[in-house]
Amino acid sequence: MLEFATDNKTAKNLSRRYRDKKLRRIYQGIYTDDLTTSIENIVLQEWMKIIPYIVSRGILGYSSALVLKPVRFDSKSSIVFVVSTYEKTINLPGLVIKVYQGEPDKFFEQITPNLARSNLPRSLLENLTTVRGASYIGTKTVGIEGIEKILSKELHLRGEEKLNAIRDEARIIAQELNFNNEYEKLTKIISALLSTHHDKNTLVSPYAKAIAQNKPYDDYRVQLFDELIIYLKKCEFIFRQCQYEKNSFKNLSFYESYFSNFIEGTEFLIDEAEDIVFKGEEINNRHADSHDVLSNFTITNDLYEMSITPRTPKELIEILQRRHSILMKERPEKRPGEFKIEQNKAGNTYFVSPKESLGTLYQGFERYNILNPGFERALFMHFLISEVHPFDDGNGRLSRIMMNAELVSHEDYKIIIPTVHRDNYLNGLRLASRDKNFKTYVKVMDQAQAYTASINWKDYGEARDKIESDHANSTADEGIPLFNRILRTLKLSDIAS
C-alpha cells in the first residue's frame, strides 16, 4: 500500500515511521508499508497512483495514452509518457516518467479519479509525431502500423461513422494544438481504410490492409498461428511412412472415425460402430448419431478425397465446405457446408467471430504454405480449423479430417486420437490456444501418430485386439497407466521444450 505526504502533518508522520523502519521511501513524499517486495516492482504495479502525485496537471500522452502501461525503455527501466505544462524527466526505481510540455486541460478523458489521458483522436495525432531523440524511438509512439491497427479495429467494431467522427474531432484538435502534419497522415490512413483513397501504398499494417479489403481477421489468432509455426520449426519430426493398402486403409479409417466421434460425445460400443459402418445398420434409433460415424468414415476411407489438399485459399474454403456438407448431411439443422452466422464457444473460450472467420482462414492459409508438407502442415491445419471453428457444429471432426488429409497426401501415417488419449489431446489444444504453450499439443499428436503406426492395420481382428489390450478405448482414469507404458516403448520425435 502506498502513502503520500499530502500536507505537512502527514509528511512528518510518514518521515517518523520511515525512520522507525516501518515504511520504505519510494520517492520524495511517497512511501510504502510493503517491506518485502522490490521497490521497482511496487512502482510498476502502482504507477497510475504515483503519476498524479508527482506530475501536477499531468495526463497520459503519446503511446502511454493508448497502451495504458509502462513500456520497456532499457535493461533496467520502463517508461511512461505524460503531458503537462512543463518538461521534465523523472527517474524512479524501475520507471522513467517523461513529461512533455503541452496542453493538459483539453481533449482528454478520465481513466481513474485522479488520472486522465489524451482522448482517442488526440492520442492518434500524438502517436503520428516524428520522434526526436534516438532513445525514445519505438517507445514514445506506437508508429503508423500501430495507428492503422487501432483505426482498423474501430472500423471493424463500430463502423464508418466512428472513423468519420474521429477524423472530424482530430481536425479541430490539430488546428488548436498544432498537429497539422499529423492530421494529414491520419486522414490518409482513414481514407484508405474507408476505400475513399485508392493508393495501395498508403497502408502498412497487414491487418489494416485486410480491413480495407473487407477481409477482417482475428489478429490474436493470427499471432497465435505465427508462434505455432516458430515452435514447429524448432522440432525434429520422425517421418512415419504409410504404404497404401485397401484393407489396412479401411480398418484404420474405421477407428479414425470411431474415435473422432467419441471425442465429440457420439459414443457407441465398437461392436455397434462396426454394425453402422460395415453393415449399414442404425443403432437404437439414433439416426443422426449413427450417420455421424458413417459419414465420417465415408470421407476418411476415400483415398482420393483424403489425398486432396488446398493449393489456394479458395480451394481451402471449397474443401472445408464440401467435407462439412458430407459430414453433417443427416443434421440439416446444423446447416451442412455453410459457415456459421453466430458466435460459437466451448466453455469460456470464444472462437473466431463469423465476420472474421473467412479472413482468418485466408491468413492461416498464407502461413500453412510456409510449412513443410506432412506432419508440420497437418498439425497447423488441425489447429487452424480448431481455432476458427468455422461451422455451427462438426468442427472438431472436420479439423481431424483436414489434418489426416495432409498426412495421407504425404504418405504419412494418419493420426487417431484414442479415447484414453482424449483428455491429453483436449488439454494440449487448451494450453496452445490460451497460453501459447504448444508443447503438449505437439507431443500428444506425435505420440498418437506413433501409436497409430505401431498397429498392424492389415488384420482387423489383430488391430482391434491390440487397441483393446492397450486400453486405448478406455477412459483416461481406467487406461492411462497401461497406455503410457505402451507409449514409452515407441520411437518419438524430438519435441522442443
PDB file of N, CA and C in Angstrom, residues 29-120:
ATOM      1  N   GLY A  29       8.165  12.101  -0.699  1.00  0.00           N
ATOM      2  CA  GLY A  29       6.753  12.205  -0.345  1.00  0.00           C
ATOM      3  C   GLY A  29       5.936  10.955  -0.623  1.00  0.00           C
ATOM      4  N   ILE A  30       6.565   9.891  -1.127  1.00  0.00           N
ATOM      5  CA  ILE A  30       5.841   8.646  -1.436  1.00  0.00           C
ATOM      6  C   ILE A  30       6.476   7.498  -0.656  1.00  0.00           C
ATOM      7  N   TYR A  31       5.641   6.787   0.108  1.00  0.00           N
ATOM      8  CA  TYR A  31       6.131   5.704   0.957  1.00  0.00           C
ATOM      9  C   TYR A  31       5.261   4.462   0.759  1.00  0.00           C
ATOM     10  N   THR A  32       5.808   3.340   1.217  1.00  0.00           N
ATOM     11  CA  THR A  32       5.037   2.098   1.192  1.00  0.00           C
ATOM     12  C   THR A  32       5.261   1.337   2.486  1.00  0.00           C
ATOM     13  N   ASP A  33       4.203   0.643   2.937  1.00  0.00           N
ATOM     14  CA  ASP A  33       4.357  -0.207   4.123  1.00  0.00           C
ATOM     15  C   ASP A  33       4.722  -1.635   3.736  1.00  0.00           C
ATOM     16  N   ASP A  34       4.921  -1.878   2.427  1.00  0.00           N
ATOM     17  CA  ASP A  34       5.382  -3.185   1.949  1.00  0.00           C
ATOM     18  C   ASP A  34       6.894  -3.242   2.141  1.00  0.00           C
ATOM     19  N   LEU A  35       7.337  -4.063   3.076  1.00  0.00           N
ATOM     20  CA  LEU A  35       8.754  -4.110   3.435  1.00  0.00           C
ATOM     21  C   LEU A  35       9.509  -5.226   2.733  1.00  0.00           C
ATOM     22  N   THR A  36       8.835  -5.978   1.848  1.00  0.00           N
ATOM     23  CA  THR A  36       9.486  -7.137   1.225  1.00  0.00           C
ATOM     24  C   THR A  36       9.590  -7.044  -0.300  1.00  0.00           C
ATOM     25  N   THR A  37       8.534  -6.604  -0.961  1.00  0.00           N
ATOM     26  CA  THR A  37       8.548  -6.532  -2.427  1.00  0.00           C
ATOM     27  C   THR A  37       9.569  -5.497  -2.893  1.00  0.00           C
ATOM     28  N   SER A  38      10.244  -5.773  -4.002  1.00  0.00           N
ATOM     29  CA  SER A  38      11.235  -4.817  -4.502  1.00  0.00           C
ATOM     30  C   SER A  38      10.553  -3.494  -4.842  1.00  0.00           C
ATOM     31  N   ILE A  39      11.271  -2.401  -4.604  1.00  0.00           N
ATOM     32  CA  ILE A  39      10.729  -1.070  -4.893  1.00  0.00           C
ATOM     33  C   ILE A  39      10.363  -0.960  -6.375  1.00  0.00           C
ATOM     34  N   GLU A  40      11.200  -1.540  -7.245  1.00  0.00           N
ATOM     35  CA  GLU A  40      10.934  -1.482  -8.686  1.00  0.00           C
ATOM     36  C   GLU A  40       9.577  -2.102  -9.019  1.00  0.00           C
ATOM     37  N   ASN A  41       9.286  -3.246  -8.437  1.00  0.00           N
ATOM     38  CA  ASN A  41       8.006  -3.911  -8.709  1.00  0.00           C
ATOM     39  C   ASN A  41       6.828  -3.114  -8.161  1.00  0.00           C
ATOM     40  N   ILE A  42       7.011  -2.513  -6.994  1.00  0.00           N
ATOM     41  CA  ILE A  42       5.938  -1.695  -6.413  1.00  0.00           C
ATOM     42  C   ILE A  42       5.634  -0.511  -7.329  1.00  0.00           C
ATOM     43  N   VAL A  43       6.679   0.134  -7.832  1.00  0.00           N
ATOM     44  CA  VAL A  43       6.487   1.285  -8.726  1.00  0.00           C
ATOM     45  C   VAL A  43       5.730   0.870  -9.982  1.00  0.00           C
ATOM     46  N   LEU A  44       6.104  -0.262 -10.568  1.00  0.00           N
ATOM     47  CA  LEU A  44       5.449  -0.711 -11.803  1.00  0.00           C
ATOM     48  C   LEU A  44       4.007  -1.146 -11.558  1.00  0.00           C
ATOM     49  N   GLN A  45       3.730  -1.627 -10.349  1.00  0.00           N
ATOM     50  CA  GLN A  45       2.362  -2.026 -10.020  1.00  0.00           C
ATOM     51  C   GLN A  45       1.474  -0.814  -9.725  1.00  0.00           C
ATOM     52  N   GLU A  46       2.049   0.216  -9.134  1.00  0.00           N
ATOM     53  CA  GLU A  46       1.263   1.347  -8.636  1.00  0.00           C
ATOM     54  C   GLU A  46       1.487   2.638  -9.423  1.00  0.00           C
ATOM     55  N   TRP A  47       1.998   2.540 -10.631  1.00  0.00           N
ATOM     56  CA  TRP A  47       2.400   3.740 -11.371  1.00  0.00           C
ATOM     57  C   TRP A  47       1.244   4.707 -11.611  1.00  0.00           C
ATOM     58  N   MET A  48       0.033   4.197 -11.777  1.00  0.00           N
ATOM     59  CA  MET A  48      -1.106   5.090 -12.023  1.00  0.00           C
ATOM     60  C   MET A  48      -1.453   5.935 -10.797  1.00  0.00           C
ATOM     61  N   LYS A  49      -1.101   5.459  -9.618  1.00  0.00           N
ATOM     62  CA  LYS A  49      -1.316   6.250  -8.403  1.00  0.00           C
ATOM     63  C   LYS A  49      -0.176   7.245  -8.181  1.00  0.00           C
ATOM     64  N   ILE A  50       1.013   6.875  -8.638  1.00  0.00           N
ATOM     65  CA  ILE A  50       2.197   7.706  -8.406  1.00  0.00           C
ATOM     66  C   ILE A  50       2.208   8.947  -9.295  1.00  0.00           C
ATOM     67  N   ILE A  51       1.844   8.790 -10.554  1.00  0.00           N
ATOM     68  CA  ILE A  51       1.958   9.900 -11.514  1.00  0.00           C
ATOM     69  C   ILE A  51       1.159  11.138 -11.101  1.00  0.00           C
ATOM     70  N   PRO A  52      -0.109  11.015 -10.678  1.00  0.00           N
ATOM     71  CA  PRO A  52      -0.844  12.234 -10.298  1.00  0.00           C
ATOM     72  C   PRO A  52      -0.193  12.993  -9.144  1.00  0.00           C
ATOM     73  N   TYR A  53       0.511  12.279  -8.273  1.00  0.00           N
ATOM     74  CA  TYR A  53       1.172  12.933  -7.143  1.00  0.00           C
ATOM     75  C   TYR A  53       2.434  13.658  -7.599  1.00  0.00           C
ATOM     76  N   ILE A  54       3.195  13.037  -8.487  1.00  0.00           N
ATOM     77  CA  ILE A  54       4.483  13.598  -8.903  1.00  0.00           C
ATOM     78  C   ILE A  54       4.325  14.672  -9.978  1.00  0.00           C
ATOM     79  N   VAL A  55       3.405  14.446 -10.925  1.00  0.00           N
ATOM     80  CA  VAL A  55       3.265  15.353 -12.073  1.00  0.00           C
ATOM     81  C   VAL A  55       1.969  16.145 -11.929  1.00  0.00           C
ATOM     82  N   SER A  56       2.090  17.388 -11.564  1.00  0.00           N
ATOM     83  CA  SER A  56       0.884  18.203 -11.401  1.00  0.00           C
ATOM     84  C   SER A  56       0.240  18.465 -12.757  1.00  0.00           C
ATOM     85  N   ARG A  57      -1.069  18.326 -12.806  1.00  0.00           N
ATOM     86  CA  ARG A  57      -1.869  18.559 -14.020  1.00  0.00           C
ATOM     87  C   ARG A  57      -1.422  17.674 -15.190  1.00  0.00           C
ATOM     88  N   GLY A  58      -0.837  16.538 -14.897  1.00  0.00           N
ATOM     89  CA  GLY A  58      -0.345  15.669 -15.967  1.00  0.00           C
ATOM     90  C   GLY A  58      -1.409  14.710 -16.481  1.00  0.00           C
ATOM     91  N   ILE A  59      -1.404  14.479 -17.789  1.00  0.00           N
ATOM     92  CA  ILE A  59      -2.259  13.445 -18.392  1.00  0.00           C
ATOM     93  C   ILE A  59      -1.364  12.503 -19.195  1.00  0.00           C
ATOM     94  N   LEU A  60      -1.762  11.252 -19.302  1.00  0.00           N
ATOM     95  CA  LEU A  60      -1.002  10.306 -20.113  1.00  0.00           C
ATOM     96  C   LEU A  60      -1.102  10.708 -21.583  1.00  0.00           C
ATOM     97  N   GLY A  61       0.026  10.688 -22.257  1.00  0.00           N
ATOM     98  CA  GLY A  61       0.042  11.059 -23.667  1.00  0.00           C
ATOM     99  C   GLY A  61       0.835  10.076 -24.498  1.00  0.00           C
ATOM    100  N   TYR A  62       0.856  10.312 -25.803  1.00  0.00           N
ATOM    101  CA  TYR A  62       1.626   9.522 -26.752  1.00  0.00           C
ATOM    102  C   TYR A  62       1.295   8.024 -26.605  1.00  0.00           C
ATOM    103  N   SER A  63       2.279   7.150 -26.632  1.00  0.00           N
ATOM    104  CA  SER A  63       1.966   5.711 -26.588  1.00  0.00           C
ATOM    105  C   SER A  63       1.292   5.313 -25.282  1.00  0.00           C
ATOM    106  N   SER A  64       1.629   6.000 -24.188  1.00  0.00           N
ATOM    107  CA  SER A  64       1.054   5.639 -22.883  1.00  0.00           C
ATOM    108  C   SER A  64      -0.455   5.838 -22.857  1.00  0.00           C
ATOM    109  N   ALA A  65      -0.958   6.809 -23.619  1.00  0.00           N
ATOM    110  CA  ALA A  65      -2.404   7.048 -23.666  1.00  0.00           C
ATOM    111  C   ALA A  65      -3.134   5.902 -24.353  1.00  0.00           C
ATOM    112  N   LEU A  66      -2.448   5.187 -25.218  1.00  0.00           N
ATOM    113  CA  LEU A  66      -3.079   4.091 -25.956  1.00  0.00           C
ATOM    114  C   LEU A  66      -2.897   2.742 -25.274  1.00  0.00           C
ATOM    115  N   VAL A  67      -1.681   2.469 -24.792  1.00  0.00           N
ATOM    116  CA  VAL A  67      -1.418   1.130 -24.239  1.00  0.00           C
ATOM    117  C   VAL A  67      -1.704   1.048 -22.743  1.00  0.00           C
ATOM    118  N   LEU A  68      -1.732   2.205 -22.076  1.00  0.00           N
ATOM    119  CA  LEU A  68      -2.057   2.282 -20.642  1.00  0.00           C
ATOM    120  C   LEU A  68      -1.179   1.378 -19.782  1.00  0.00           C
ATOM    121  N   LYS A  69       0.092   1.339 -20.130  1.00  0.00           N
ATOM    122  CA  LYS A  69       1.042   0.609 -19.290  1.00  0.00           C
ATOM    123  C   LYS A  69       2.451   1.090 -19.622  1.00  0.00           C
ATOM    124  N   PRO A  70       3.371   0.970 -18.678  1.00  0.00           N
ATOM    125  CA  PRO A  70       4.759   1.314 -18.990  1.00  0.00           C
ATOM    126  C   PRO A  70       5.305   0.368 -20.056  1.00  0.00           C
ATOM    127  N   VAL A  71       6.163   0.893 -20.927  1.00  0.00           N
ATOM    128  CA  VAL A  71       6.807   0.054 -21.937  1.00  0.00           C
ATOM    129  C   VAL A  71       8.300  -0.007 -21.640  1.00  0.00           C
ATOM    130  N   ARG A  72       8.924  -1.098 -22.039  1.00  0.00           N
ATOM    131  CA  ARG A  72      10.336  -1.298 -21.742  1.00  0.00           C
ATOM    132  C   ARG A  72      11.182  -0.202 -22.390  1.00  0.00           C
ATOM    133  N   PHE A  73      12.049   0.427 -21.589  1.00  0.00           N
ATOM    134  CA  PHE A  73      12.873   1.545 -22.054  1.00  0.00           C
ATOM    135  C   PHE A  73      14.332   1.126 -22.228  1.00  0.00           C
ATOM    136  N   ASP A  74      14.870   0.496 -21.200  1.00  0.00           N
ATOM    137  CA  ASP A  74      16.231  -0.039 -21.292  1.00  0.00           C
ATOM    138  C   ASP A  74      16.299  -1.288 -20.425  1.00  0.00           C
ATOM    139  N   SER A  75      17.488  -1.776 -20.171  1.00  0.00           N
ATOM    140  CA  SER A  75      17.622  -3.039 -19.438  1.00  0.00           C
ATOM    141  C   SER A  75      17.143  -2.949 -17.998  1.00  0.00           C
ATOM    142  N   LYS A  76      17.053  -1.725 -17.458  1.00  0.00           N
ATOM    143  CA  LYS A  76      16.694  -1.564 -16.054  1.00  0.00           C
ATOM    144  C   LYS A  76      15.327  -0.931 -15.832  1.00  0.00           C
ATOM    145  N   SER A  77      14.834  -0.205 -16.818  1.00  0.00           N
ATOM    146  CA  SER A  77      13.641   0.609 -16.583  1.00  0.00           C
ATOM    147  C   SER A  77      12.604   0.486 -17.687  1.00  0.00           C
ATOM    148  N   SER A  78      11.362   0.799 -17.309  1.00  0.00           N
ATOM    149  CA  SER A  78      10.286   1.026 -18.260  1.00  0.00           C
ATOM    150  C   SER A  78      10.020   2.529 -18.298  1.00  0.00           C
ATOM    151  N   ILE A  79       9.151   2.955 -19.220  1.00  0.00           N
ATOM    152  CA  ILE A  79       8.917   4.394 -19.372  1.00  0.00           C
ATOM    153  C   ILE A  79       7.438   4.677 -19.594  1.00  0.00           C
ATOM    154  N   VAL A  80       6.990   5.839 -19.073  1.00  0.00           N
ATOM    155  CA  VAL A  80       5.635   6.338 -19.281  1.00  0.00           C
ATOM    156  C   VAL A  80       5.749   7.777 -19.780  1.00  0.00           C
ATOM    157  N   PHE A  81       4.888   8.145 -20.738  1.00  0.00           N
ATOM    158  CA  PHE A  81       4.910   9.489 -21.308  1.00  0.00           C
ATOM    159  C   PHE A  81       3.705  10.282 -20.813  1.00  0.00           C
ATOM    160  N   VAL A  82       3.985  11.501 -20.347  1.00  0.00           N
ATOM    161  CA  VAL A  82       2.968  12.348 -19.732  1.00  0.00           C
ATOM    162  C   VAL A  82       3.027  13.737 -20.374  1.00  0.00           C
ATOM    163  N   VAL A  83       1.872  14.384 -20.503  1.00  0.00           N
ATOM    164  CA  VAL A  83       1.800  15.764 -20.997  1.00  0.00           C
ATOM    165  C   VAL A  83       1.358  16.660 -19.845  1.00  0.00           C
ATOM    166  N   SER A  84       2.101  17.744 -19.615  1.00  0.00           N
ATOM    167  CA  SER A  84       1.740  18.716 -18.580  1.00  0.00           C
ATOM    168  C   SER A  84       2.112  20.115 -19.076  1.00  0.00           C
ATOM    169  N   THR A  85       2.251  21.056 -18.160  1.00  0.00           N
ATOM    170  CA  THR A  85       2.557  22.445 -18.552  1.00  0.00           C
ATOM    171  C   THR A  85       4.055  22.713 -18.578  1.00  0.00           C
ATOM    172  N   TYR A  86       4.865  21.706 -18.319  1.00  0.00           N
ATOM    173  CA  TYR A  86       6.316  21.869 -18.271  1.00  0.00           C
ATOM    174  C   TYR A  86       6.974  20.597 -18.811  1.00  0.00           C
ATOM    175  N   GLU A  87       8.277  20.649 -18.983  1.00  0.00           N
ATOM    176  CA  GLU A  87       9.021  19.487 -19.478  1.00  0.00           C
ATOM    177  C   GLU A  87       9.986  19.012 -18.401  1.00  0.00           C
ATOM    178  N   LYS A  88      10.027  17.705 -18.216  1.00  0.00           N
ATOM    179  CA  LYS A  88      10.878  17.163 -17.157  1.00  0.00           C
ATOM    180  C   LYS A  88      11.041  15.655 -17.345  1.00  0.00           C
ATOM    181  N   THR A  89      12.164  15.124 -16.899  1.00  0.00           N
ATOM    182  CA  THR A  89      12.374  13.677 -16.866  1.00  0.00           C
ATOM    183  C   THR A  89      12.543  13.262 -15.413  1.00  0.00           C
ATOM    184  N   ILE A  90      11.694  12.365 -14.954  1.00  0.00           N
ATOM    185  CA  ILE A  90      11.702  11.929 -13.554  1.00  0.00           C
ATOM    186  C   ILE A  90      12.106  10.463 -13.515  1.00  0.00           C
ATOM    187  N   ASN A  91      13.140  10.171 -12.753  1.00  0.00           N
ATOM    188  CA  ASN A  91      13.635   8.798 -12.660  1.00  0.00           C
ATOM    189  C   ASN A  91      13.236   8.178 -11.326  1.00  0.00           C
ATOM    190  N   LEU A  92      12.404   7.163 -11.394  1.00  0.00           N
ATOM    191  CA  LEU A  92      12.022   6.378 -10.226  1.00  0.00           C
ATOM    192  C   LEU A  92      12.688   5.006 -10.331  1.00  0.00           C
ATOM    193  N   PRO A  93      12.749   4.263  -9.247  1.00  0.00           N
ATOM    194  CA  PRO A  93      13.279   2.902  -9.343  1.00  0.00           C
ATOM    195  C   PRO A  93      12.458   2.065 -10.336  1.00  0.00           C
ATOM    196  N   GLY A  94      13.067   1.684 -11.442  1.00  0.00           N
ATOM    197  CA  GLY A  94      12.399   0.837 -12.435  1.00  0.00           C
ATOM    198  C   GLY A  94      11.495   1.562 -13.399  1.00  0.00           C
ATOM    199  N   LEU A  95      11.328   2.896 -13.250  1.00  0.00           N
ATOM    200  CA  LEU A  95      10.403   3.624 -14.116  1.00  0.00           C
ATOM    201  C   LEU A  95      10.901   5.039 -14.400  1.00  0.00           C
ATOM    202  N   VAL A  96      10.872   5.397 -15.688  1.00  0.00           N
ATOM    203  CA  VAL A  96      11.148   6.766 -16.110  1.00  0.00           C
ATOM    204  C   VAL A  96       9.820   7.417 -16.481  1.00  0.00           C
ATOM    205  N   ILE A  97       9.566   8.602 -15.938  1.00  0.00           N
ATOM    206  CA  ILE A  97       8.385   9.382 -16.323  1.00  0.00           C
ATOM    207  C   ILE A  97       8.883  10.548 -17.165  1.00  0.00           C
ATOM    208  N   LYS A  98       8.566  10.515 -18.452  1.00  0.00           N
ATOM    209  CA  LYS A  98       8.987  11.579 -19.367  1.00  0.00           C
ATOM    210  C   LYS A  98       7.824  12.540 -19.544  1.00  0.00           C
ATOM    211  N   VAL A  99       8.009  13.780 -19.070  1.00  0.00           N
ATOM    212  CA  VAL A  99       6.951  14.790 -19.119  1.00  0.00           C
ATOM    213  C   VAL A  99       7.236  15.764 -20.261  1.00  0.00           C
ATOM    214  N   TYR A 100       6.255  15.910 -21.156  1.00  0.00           N
ATOM    215  CA  TYR A 100       6.368  16.868 -22.261  1.00  0.00           C
ATOM    216  C   TYR A 100       5.458  18.065 -22.005  1.00  0.00           C
ATOM    217  N   GLN A 101       5.929  19.228 -22.428  1.00  0.00           N
ATOM    218  CA  GLN A 101       5.108  20.430 -22.293  1.00  0.00           C
ATOM    219  C   GLN A 101       4.029  20.424 -23.368  1.00  0.00           C
ATOM    220  N   GLY A 102       2.808  20.692 -22.951  1.00  0.00           N
ATOM    221  CA  GLY A 102       1.697  20.692 -23.885  1.00  0.00           C
ATOM    222  C   GLY A 102       0.451  21.256 -23.238  1.00  0.00           C
ATOM    223  N   GLU A 103      -0.691  20.832 -23.720  1.00  0.00           N
ATOM    224  CA  GLU A 103      -1.986  21.301 -23.215  1.00  0.00           C
ATOM    225  C   GLU A 103      -2.673  20.143 -22.482  1.00  0.00           C
ATOM    226  N   PRO A 104      -2.591  20.125 -21.124  1.00  0.00           N
ATOM    227  CA  PRO A 104      -3.182  19.010 -20.377  1.00  0.00           C
ATOM    228  C   PRO A 104      -4.665  19.175 -20.053  1.00  0.00           C
ATOM    229  N   ASP A 105      -5.219  20.357 -20.350  1.00  0.00           N
ATOM    230  CA  ASP A 105      -6.579  20.649 -19.891  1.00  0.00           C
ATOM    231  C   ASP A 105      -7.638  20.535 -20.984  1.00  0.00           C
ATOM    232  N   LYS A 106      -7.264  20.051 -22.158  1.00  0.00           N
ATOM    233  CA  LYS A 106      -8.228  19.915 -23.252  1.00  0.00           C
ATOM    234  C   LYS A 106      -8.063  18.556 -23.931  1.00  0.00           C
ATOM    235  N   PHE A 107      -9.164  18.087 -24.495  1.00  0.00           N
ATOM    236  CA  PHE A 107      -9.166  16.864 -25.305  1.00  0.00           C
ATOM    237  C   PHE A 107      -8.577  15.671 -24.542  1.00  0.00           C
ATOM    238  N   PHE A 108      -9.112  15.433 -23.360  1.00  0.00           N
ATOM    239  CA  PHE A 108      -8.662  14.297 -22.548  1.00  0.00           C
ATOM    240  C   PHE A 108      -9.873  13.514 -22.059  1.00  0.00           C
ATOM    241  N   GLU A 109      -9.605  12.344 -21.500  1.00  0.00           N
ATOM    242  CA  GLU A 109     -10.656  11.543 -20.870  1.00  0.00           C
ATOM    243  C   GLU A 109     -10.110  10.937 -19.591  1.00  0.00           C
ATOM    244  N   GLN A 110     -10.973  10.862 -18.586  1.00  0.00           N
ATOM    245  CA  GLN A 110     -10.577  10.357 -17.281  1.00  0.00           C
ATOM    246  C   GLN A 110     -10.501   8.836 -17.324  1.00  0.00           C
ATOM    247  N   ILE A 111      -9.430   8.260 -16.732  1.00  0.00           N
ATOM    248  CA  ILE A 111      -9.344   6.794 -16.657  1.00  0.00           C
ATOM    249  C   ILE A 111      -9.358   6.291 -15.219  1.00  0.00           C
ATOM    250  N   THR A 112      -8.975   7.140 -14.275  1.00  0.00           N
ATOM    251  CA  THR A 112      -9.164   6.877 -12.846  1.00  0.00           C
ATOM    252  C   THR A 112      -9.612   8.209 -12.243  1.00  0.00           C
ATOM    253  N   PRO A 113     -10.071   8.217 -10.987  1.00  0.00           N
ATOM    254  CA  PRO A 113     -10.484   9.501 -10.396  1.00  0.00           C
ATOM    255  C   PRO A 113      -9.390  10.559 -10.412  1.00  0.00           C
ATOM    256  N   ASN A 114      -8.126  10.135 -10.417  1.00  0.00           N
ATOM    257  CA  ASN A 114      -7.024  11.098 -10.323  1.00  0.00           C
ATOM    258  C   ASN A 114      -6.132  11.160 -11.558  1.00  0.00           C
ATOM    259  N   LEU A 115      -6.442  10.384 -12.570  1.00  0.00           N
ATOM    260  CA  LEU A 115      -5.562  10.335 -13.741  1.00  0.00           C
ATOM    261  C   LEU A 115      -6.380  10.316 -15.028  1.00  0.00           C
ATOM    262  N   ALA A 116      -5.937  11.120 -16.001  1.00  0.00           N
ATOM    263  CA  ALA A 116      -6.597  11.186 -17.310  1.00  0.00           C
ATOM    264  C   ALA A 116      -5.583  10.867 -18.401  1.00  0.00           C
ATOM    265  N   ARG A 117      -6.086  10.719 -19.607  1.00  0.00           N
ATOM    266  CA  ARG A 117      -5.224  10.506 -20.770  1.00  0.00           C
ATOM    267  C   ARG A 117      -5.763  11.323 -21.947  1.00  0.00           C
ATOM    268  N   SER A 118      -4.927  11.537 -22.941  1.00  0.00           N
ATOM    269  CA  SER A 118      -5.392  12.153 -24.182  1.00  0.00           C
ATOM    270  C   SER A 118      -6.522  11.307 -24.746  1.00  0.00           C
ATOM    271  N   ASN A 119      -7.571  11.965 -25.249  1.00  0.00           N
ATOM    272  CA  ASN A 119      -8.654  11.176 -25.837  1.00  0.00           C
ATOM    273  C   ASN A 119      -8.170  10.532 -27.137  1.00  0.00           C
ATOM    274  N   LEU A 120      -8.996   9.676 -27.723  1.00  0.00           N
ATOM    275  CA  LEU A 120      -8.523   8.872 -28.851  1.00  0.00           C
ATOM    276  C   LEU A 120      -8.055   9.714 -30.035  1.00  0.00           C
TER     277      LEU A 120
END
